[in-house]
mmCIF file of C-alpha atoms and ligand atoms in Angstrom:
data_model
loop_
_atom_site.group_PDB
_atom_site.id
_atom_site.type_symbol
_atom_site.label_atom_id
_atom_site.label_comp_id
_atom_site.label_asym_id
_atom_site.label_seq_id
_atom_site.Cartn_x
_atom_site.Cartn_y
_atom_site.Cartn_z
ATOM 1 C CA MET A 254 137.062 81.217 129.061
ATOM 2 C CA SER A 255 136.975 84.404 131.067
ATOM 3 C CA LEU A 256 138.315 87.916 130.723
ATOM 4 C CA PRO A 257 142.003 88.518 131.319
ATOM 5 C CA ASP A 258 142.974 91.378 133.600
ATOM 6 C CA ALA A 259 142.911 94.769 131.953
ATOM 7 C CA ARG A 260 146.281 96.398 131.434
ATOM 8 C CA GLU A 261 146.544 99.620 133.372
ATOM 9 C CA GLU A 262 147.960 101.592 130.421
ATOM 10 C CA ASP A 263 145.011 100.480 128.247
ATOM 11 C CA VAL A 264 142.512 101.630 130.872
ATOM 12 C CA VAL A 265 144.201 105.011 131.146
ATOM 13 C CA ALA A 266 144.350 105.480 127.373
ATOM 14 C CA ILE A 267 140.726 104.434 126.831
ATOM 15 C CA ALA A 268 139.433 106.515 129.743
ATOM 16 C CA GLY A 269 141.246 109.552 128.357
ATOM 17 C CA ARG A 270 139.782 109.137 124.872
ATOM 18 C CA LEU A 271 136.321 108.521 126.386
ATOM 19 C CA GLU A 272 136.507 111.771 128.285
ATOM 20 C CA THR A 273 137.213 113.693 125.089
ATOM 21 C CA LEU A 274 134.529 111.750 123.252
ATOM 22 C CA HIS A 275 131.884 112.469 125.886
ATOM 23 C CA GLU A 276 132.749 116.169 125.711
ATOM 24 C CA ARG A 277 132.358 116.166 121.943
ATOM 25 C CA MET A 278 129.079 114.240 122.230
ATOM 26 C CA ALA A 279 127.759 116.743 124.778
ATOM 27 C CA GLN A 280 128.735 119.615 122.521
ATOM 28 C CA ALA A 281 126.957 118.061 119.536
ATOM 29 C CA CYS A 282 123.864 117.505 121.697
ATOM 30 C CA GLN A 283 123.940 121.100 122.839
ATOM 31 C CA GLN A 284 124.294 122.284 119.257
ATOM 32 C CA ALA A 285 121.128 120.369 118.400
ATOM 33 C CA GLY A 286 119.188 121.241 121.568
ATOM 34 C CA ARG A 287 119.291 117.649 122.759
ATOM 35 C CA GLN A 288 120.110 116.122 126.151
ATOM 36 C CA PRO A 289 123.361 114.084 126.396
ATOM 37 C CA GLY A 290 121.325 111.256 127.931
ATOM 38 C CA GLU A 291 119.496 110.818 124.633
ATOM 39 C CA VAL A 292 122.566 109.345 122.939
ATOM 40 C CA THR A 293 124.020 105.938 123.777
ATOM 41 C CA LEU A 294 127.670 105.315 122.986
ATOM 42 C CA ILE A 295 128.519 101.838 121.714
ATOM 43 C CA GLY A 296 132.231 101.056 121.879
ATOM 44 C CA VAL A 297 133.207 98.955 118.872
ATOM 45 C CA THR A 298 135.837 96.437 119.992
ATOM 46 C CA LYS A 299 136.059 94.486 116.706
ATOM 47 C CA THR A 300 139.528 93.078 115.996
ATOM 48 C CA PHE A 301 140.749 94.044 119.469
ATOM 49 C CA PRO A 302 141.666 91.312 121.968
ATOM 50 C CA LEU A 303 139.917 90.397 125.217
ATOM 51 C CA GLU A 304 142.400 92.576 127.131
ATOM 52 C CA THR A 305 140.857 95.564 125.352
ATOM 53 C CA VAL A 306 137.348 94.440 126.293
ATOM 54 C CA ALA A 307 138.464 94.177 129.923
ATOM 55 C CA ALA A 308 139.969 97.668 129.740
ATOM 56 C CA ALA A 309 136.811 99.060 128.096
ATOM 57 C CA LEU A 310 134.675 97.726 130.934
ATOM 58 C CA GLU A 311 137.048 99.082 133.531
ATOM 59 C CA ALA A 312 136.953 102.483 131.818
ATOM 60 C CA GLY A 313 133.170 102.431 132.220
ATOM 61 C CA LEU A 314 131.796 101.388 128.830
ATOM 62 C CA ARG A 315 128.606 99.342 129.151
ATOM 63 C CA ASP A 316 127.600 98.954 125.506
ATOM 64 C CA LEU A 317 130.016 97.139 123.205
ATOM 65 C CA GLY A 318 129.701 96.309 119.520
ATOM 66 C CA GLU A 319 131.076 93.683 117.160
ATOM 67 C CA ASN A 320 130.532 93.249 113.427
ATOM 68 C CA ARG A 321 131.214 89.502 113.162
ATOM 69 C CA ALA A 322 128.999 86.904 114.836
ATOM 70 C CA GLN A 323 131.766 84.536 115.888
ATOM 71 C CA GLU A 324 133.902 87.275 117.387
ATOM 72 C CA LEU A 325 130.870 88.593 119.258
ATOM 73 C CA ALA A 326 130.116 85.108 120.556
ATOM 74 C CA ALA A 327 133.655 84.584 121.821
ATOM 75 C CA LYS A 328 133.822 87.962 123.525
ATOM 76 C CA ALA A 329 130.319 87.693 124.992
ATOM 77 C CA ALA A 330 131.138 84.235 126.346
ATOM 78 C CA ALA A 331 134.179 85.670 128.095
ATOM 79 C CA THR A 332 132.394 88.599 129.760
ATOM 80 C CA PRO A 333 130.355 88.247 132.953
ATOM 81 C CA PRO A 334 126.605 88.196 132.118
ATOM 82 C CA ASP A 335 125.782 91.630 133.514
ATOM 83 C CA ALA A 336 129.036 93.394 132.636
ATOM 84 C CA CYS A 337 127.810 94.935 129.381
ATOM 85 C CA ARG A 338 125.396 94.701 126.491
ATOM 86 C CA TRP A 339 126.731 93.243 123.244
ATOM 87 C CA HIS A 340 125.464 94.818 120.039
ATOM 88 C CA MET A 341 125.789 92.953 116.749
ATOM 89 C CA ILE A 342 126.383 95.765 114.264
ATOM 90 C CA GLY A 343 127.572 93.939 111.132
ATOM 91 C CA HIS A 344 126.081 92.002 108.250
ATOM 92 C CA LEU A 345 124.891 88.552 109.316
ATOM 93 C CA GLN A 346 124.722 85.326 107.335
ATOM 94 C CA ARG A 347 121.576 83.324 107.973
ATOM 95 C CA ASN A 348 123.508 80.280 109.165
ATOM 96 C CA LYS A 349 124.847 82.368 112.062
ATOM 97 C CA ALA A 350 121.457 83.652 113.181
ATOM 98 C CA ARG A 351 121.454 81.467 116.275
ATOM 99 C CA ILE A 352 124.687 82.991 117.579
ATOM 100 C CA VAL A 353 123.164 86.456 117.491
ATOM 101 C CA VAL A 354 119.927 85.273 119.093
ATOM 102 C CA GLN A 355 121.894 83.657 121.899
ATOM 103 C CA ARG A 356 124.505 86.342 122.460
ATOM 104 C CA ALA A 357 123.430 89.765 121.248
ATOM 105 C CA PHE A 358 121.492 92.302 123.268
ATOM 106 C CA MET A 359 120.400 93.893 119.993
ATOM 107 C CA PHE A 360 120.930 93.303 116.271
ATOM 108 C CA HIS A 361 121.578 96.472 114.254
ATOM 109 C CA ALA A 362 121.923 95.085 110.736
ATOM 110 C CA LEU A 363 118.658 93.433 109.716
ATOM 111 C CA ASP A 364 118.738 93.826 105.940
ATOM 112 C CA SER A 365 116.404 91.246 104.392
ATOM 113 C CA LEU A 366 113.176 89.397 105.062
ATOM 114 C CA ARG A 367 114.971 86.070 104.560
ATOM 115 C CA LEU A 368 117.370 86.945 107.358
ATOM 116 C CA ALA A 369 114.382 88.008 109.462
ATOM 117 C CA ASP A 370 112.845 84.562 108.848
ATOM 118 C CA ALA A 371 116.022 82.834 110.035
ATOM 119 C CA LEU A 372 116.265 85.041 113.128
ATOM 120 C CA GLU A 373 112.572 84.592 113.902
ATOM 121 C CA ARG A 374 112.920 80.812 113.755
ATOM 122 C CA ARG A 375 115.998 80.768 115.997
ATOM 123 C CA ALA A 376 114.500 83.256 118.433
ATOM 124 C CA GLN A 377 111.390 81.115 118.713
ATOM 125 C CA GLU A 378 113.523 78.040 119.377
ATOM 126 C CA GLU A 379 115.551 79.883 122.000
ATOM 127 C CA GLY A 380 112.453 81.383 123.586
ATOM 128 C CA ARG A 381 113.660 84.951 123.284
ATOM 129 C CA ILE A 382 112.553 88.157 121.670
ATOM 130 C CA LEU A 383 115.362 89.852 119.754
ATOM 131 C CA PRO A 384 115.428 93.656 119.453
ATOM 132 C CA CYS A 385 116.439 94.581 115.887
ATOM 133 C CA LEU A 386 117.191 97.635 113.801
ATOM 134 C CA VAL A 387 116.667 97.629 110.058
ATOM 135 C CA GLN A 388 119.793 98.653 108.180
ATOM 136 C CA VAL A 389 119.233 101.123 105.364
ATOM 137 C CA ASN A 390 121.759 101.620 102.579
ATOM 138 C CA ILE A 391 121.480 105.382 102.633
ATOM 139 C CA SER A 392 124.651 106.060 100.629
ATOM 140 C CA GLY A 393 123.614 103.742 97.800
ATOM 141 C CA GLU A 394 127.114 102.253 97.611
ATOM 142 C CA ALA A 395 127.098 98.775 96.067
ATOM 143 C CA THR A 396 129.513 97.535 98.751
ATOM 144 C CA LYS A 397 127.151 98.388 101.596
ATOM 145 C CA SER A 398 124.408 96.194 103.019
ATOM 146 C CA GLY A 399 120.984 97.444 103.891
ATOM 147 C CA VAL A 400 117.583 97.848 102.334
ATOM 148 C CA GLU A 401 117.063 100.586 99.775
ATOM 149 C CA PRO A 402 115.624 103.753 101.323
ATOM 150 C CA ALA A 403 112.597 103.473 99.024
ATOM 151 C CA ASP A 404 111.902 99.956 100.351
ATOM 152 C CA ALA A 405 112.345 100.748 104.047
ATOM 153 C CA HIS A 406 108.680 101.384 104.722
ATOM 154 C CA ASP A 407 107.501 98.112 103.124
ATOM 155 C CA VAL A 408 110.208 96.097 104.885
ATOM 156 C CA LEU A 409 109.221 97.564 108.240
ATOM 157 C CA GLU A 410 105.574 96.756 107.586
ATOM 158 C CA ALA A 411 106.415 93.185 106.627
ATOM 159 C CA LEU A 412 108.486 92.711 109.774
ATOM 160 C CA THR A 413 105.695 93.529 112.189
ATOM 161 C CA SER A 414 104.375 89.982 111.804
ATOM 162 C CA ARG A 415 107.502 88.392 113.332
ATOM 163 C CA ASP A 416 106.482 87.523 116.900
ATOM 164 C CA HIS A 417 110.050 87.030 118.168
ATOM 165 C CA LEU A 418 111.641 90.116 116.620
ATOM 166 C CA ARG A 419 111.068 93.619 117.987
ATOM 167 C CA ILE A 420 111.841 96.262 115.414
ATOM 168 C CA LYS A 421 113.198 99.187 117.396
ATOM 169 C CA GLY A 422 114.436 101.490 114.672
ATOM 170 C CA LEU A 423 116.877 102.040 111.850
ATOM 171 C CA MET A 424 120.621 101.823 111.379
ATOM 172 C CA THR A 425 122.991 103.081 108.718
ATOM 173 C CA LEU A 426 126.603 103.670 107.734
ATOM 174 C CA ALA A 427 127.188 106.879 105.832
ATOM 175 C CA ALA A 428 129.613 106.967 102.933
ATOM 176 C CA PRO A 429 133.220 107.509 104.010
ATOM 177 C CA ALA A 430 134.031 111.201 103.782
ATOM 178 C CA ALA A 431 137.020 113.293 104.793
ATOM 179 C CA ASP A 432 134.595 116.081 105.662
ATOM 180 C CA PRO A 433 131.645 114.791 107.732
ATOM 181 C CA GLU A 434 129.508 117.714 106.555
ATOM 182 C CA LYS A 435 129.407 115.910 103.210
ATOM 183 C CA VAL A 436 127.286 113.120 104.715
ATOM 184 C CA ARG A 437 124.887 115.312 106.663
ATOM 185 C CA PRO A 438 122.215 114.906 103.957
ATOM 186 C CA GLN A 439 122.458 111.108 104.359
ATOM 187 C CA PHE A 440 121.866 111.326 108.110
ATOM 188 C CA ARG A 441 119.070 113.805 107.555
ATOM 189 C CA GLU A 442 117.384 111.446 105.101
ATOM 190 C CA MET A 443 117.662 108.649 107.700
ATOM 191 C CA ARG A 444 115.936 110.864 110.214
ATOM 192 C CA ARG A 445 113.173 111.522 107.722
ATOM 193 C CA LEU A 446 112.670 107.785 107.103
ATOM 194 C CA PHE A 447 112.712 107.207 110.861
ATOM 195 C CA ASP A 448 110.090 109.865 111.517
ATOM 196 C CA ALA A 449 107.964 108.586 108.640
ATOM 197 C CA ALA A 450 107.936 105.064 110.084
ATOM 198 C CA SER A 451 105.167 105.682 112.543
ATOM 199 C CA MET A 452 105.217 102.222 114.077
ATOM 200 C CA PRO A 453 104.946 101.627 117.809
ATOM 201 C CA GLY A 454 108.250 100.942 119.529
ATOM 202 C CA MET A 455 110.402 102.620 116.864
ATOM 203 C CA MET A 456 112.726 104.780 118.908
ATOM 204 C CA MET A 457 116.313 104.039 117.938
ATOM 205 C CA LEU A 458 118.399 105.552 115.207
ATOM 206 C CA SER A 459 121.853 103.988 115.096
ATOM 207 C CA MET A 460 124.214 106.131 113.026
ATOM 208 C CA GLY A 461 127.544 107.874 113.381
ATOM 209 C CA MET A 462 131.066 106.476 113.775
ATOM 210 C CA SER A 463 134.447 107.907 114.764
ATOM 211 C CA ASN A 464 134.604 110.258 111.779
ATOM 212 C CA ASP A 465 131.054 111.516 111.645
ATOM 213 C CA PHE A 466 129.313 111.002 115.010
ATOM 214 C CA GLU A 467 128.867 114.696 115.764
ATOM 215 C CA VAL A 468 126.938 115.313 112.559
ATOM 216 C CA ALA A 469 124.941 112.128 113.197
ATOM 217 C CA ILE A 470 123.999 113.342 116.688
ATOM 218 C CA GLU A 471 122.999 116.729 115.323
ATOM 219 C CA GLU A 472 120.725 114.941 112.862
ATOM 220 C CA GLY A 473 119.073 112.766 115.503
ATOM 221 C CA ALA A 474 121.163 109.635 116.222
ATOM 222 C CA THR A 475 120.178 107.858 119.438
ATOM 223 C CA HIS A 476 123.057 105.356 119.195
ATOM 224 C CA ILE A 477 126.523 106.032 117.853
ATOM 225 C CA ARG A 478 128.994 103.220 117.146
ATOM 226 C CA VAL A 479 132.556 104.319 117.785
ATOM 227 C CA GLY A 480 135.676 102.177 117.462
ATOM 228 C CA SER A 481 138.956 103.850 116.546
ATOM 229 C CA ALA A 482 138.257 107.095 118.421
ATOM 230 C CA ILE A 483 138.140 105.025 121.639
ATOM 231 C CA PHE A 484 140.483 102.104 121.038
ATOM 232 C CA GLY A 485 142.910 103.526 118.489
ATOM 233 C CA PRO A 486 143.542 102.363 114.941
ATOM 234 C CA ARG A 487 142.691 98.777 114.041
ATOM 235 C CA GLY A 488 145.046 96.304 112.490
ATOM 236 C CA GLY A 489 148.085 98.512 112.812
HETATM 237 C C1 PLP B 534 133.772 99.250 112.613
HETATM 238 C C2 PLP B 534 132.388 99.755 112.666
HETATM 239 C C3 PLP B 534 132.077 100.936 113.352
HETATM 240 C C4 PLP B 534 133.119 101.804 114.054
HETATM 241 O O1 PLP B 534 134.007 102.372 113.141
HETATM 242 P P1 PLP B 534 135.088 103.466 113.611
HETATM 243 O O2 PLP B 534 135.357 104.227 112.384
HETATM 244 O O3 PLP B 534 136.262 102.711 114.110
HETATM 245 O O4 PLP B 534 134.471 104.288 114.672
HETATM 246 C C5 PLP B 534 130.745 101.340 113.379
HETATM 247 N N1 PLP B 534 129.772 100.625 112.767
HETATM 248 C C6 PLP B 534 130.030 99.493 112.100
HETATM 249 C C7 PLP B 534 128.910 98.752 111.462
HETATM 250 C C8 PLP B 534 131.343 99.020 112.029
HETATM 251 O O5 PLP B 534 131.585 97.882 111.365
#
């Protein structure tokens, strides 16, 4: 399987939305006294077809994200090896750990020590070291994955003993909110947990999506994960 040709109208539409997005990112950085180069944009292609992936690459995106292991595997298999970096951003079942070890540049949603055990075993078998972020359930919603904020420190400590996992930072999804200012305290609390985790190599804070990325950047996000603001609405 390989990538189909991008459709010209997709490339134009995506490039246009990316231009606006980069302007808004730069403005949020300026607001916070940060450099635009400090924030990496991950384009979330979940549910979109391979044509969209081809268009995303042609429009210049180099970091792409998926929230389901099998969809990531299929899309990664279809893209040339050096075309982009695939980020696994969604909850992972342990029986799919190998897919992520084989295909993902980085795993953003490490949320239990049992999953860490499964990933460690697969990574050892595959002879690779997997960069991971620990997902924190900062909003406290029962529907969301992630370790409890109060447990984050202990989980991070426990993970340092995994030789084939490199814990690079933290990830979260804020609660859905019509007004992104409402979730600023959640991002701020993530930043506090991040700063408090004084472990070597911790440098990534993955937070902010289409609706709230500016606030996330202002509060210290190093990676934002944006889908609909680049690719349009999903499933419609
Ligand atoms: C879908 C998804 C995103 C992107 O959401 P948008 O609102 O489309 O920007 C970001 N992070 C995760 C974990 C997702 O599943």
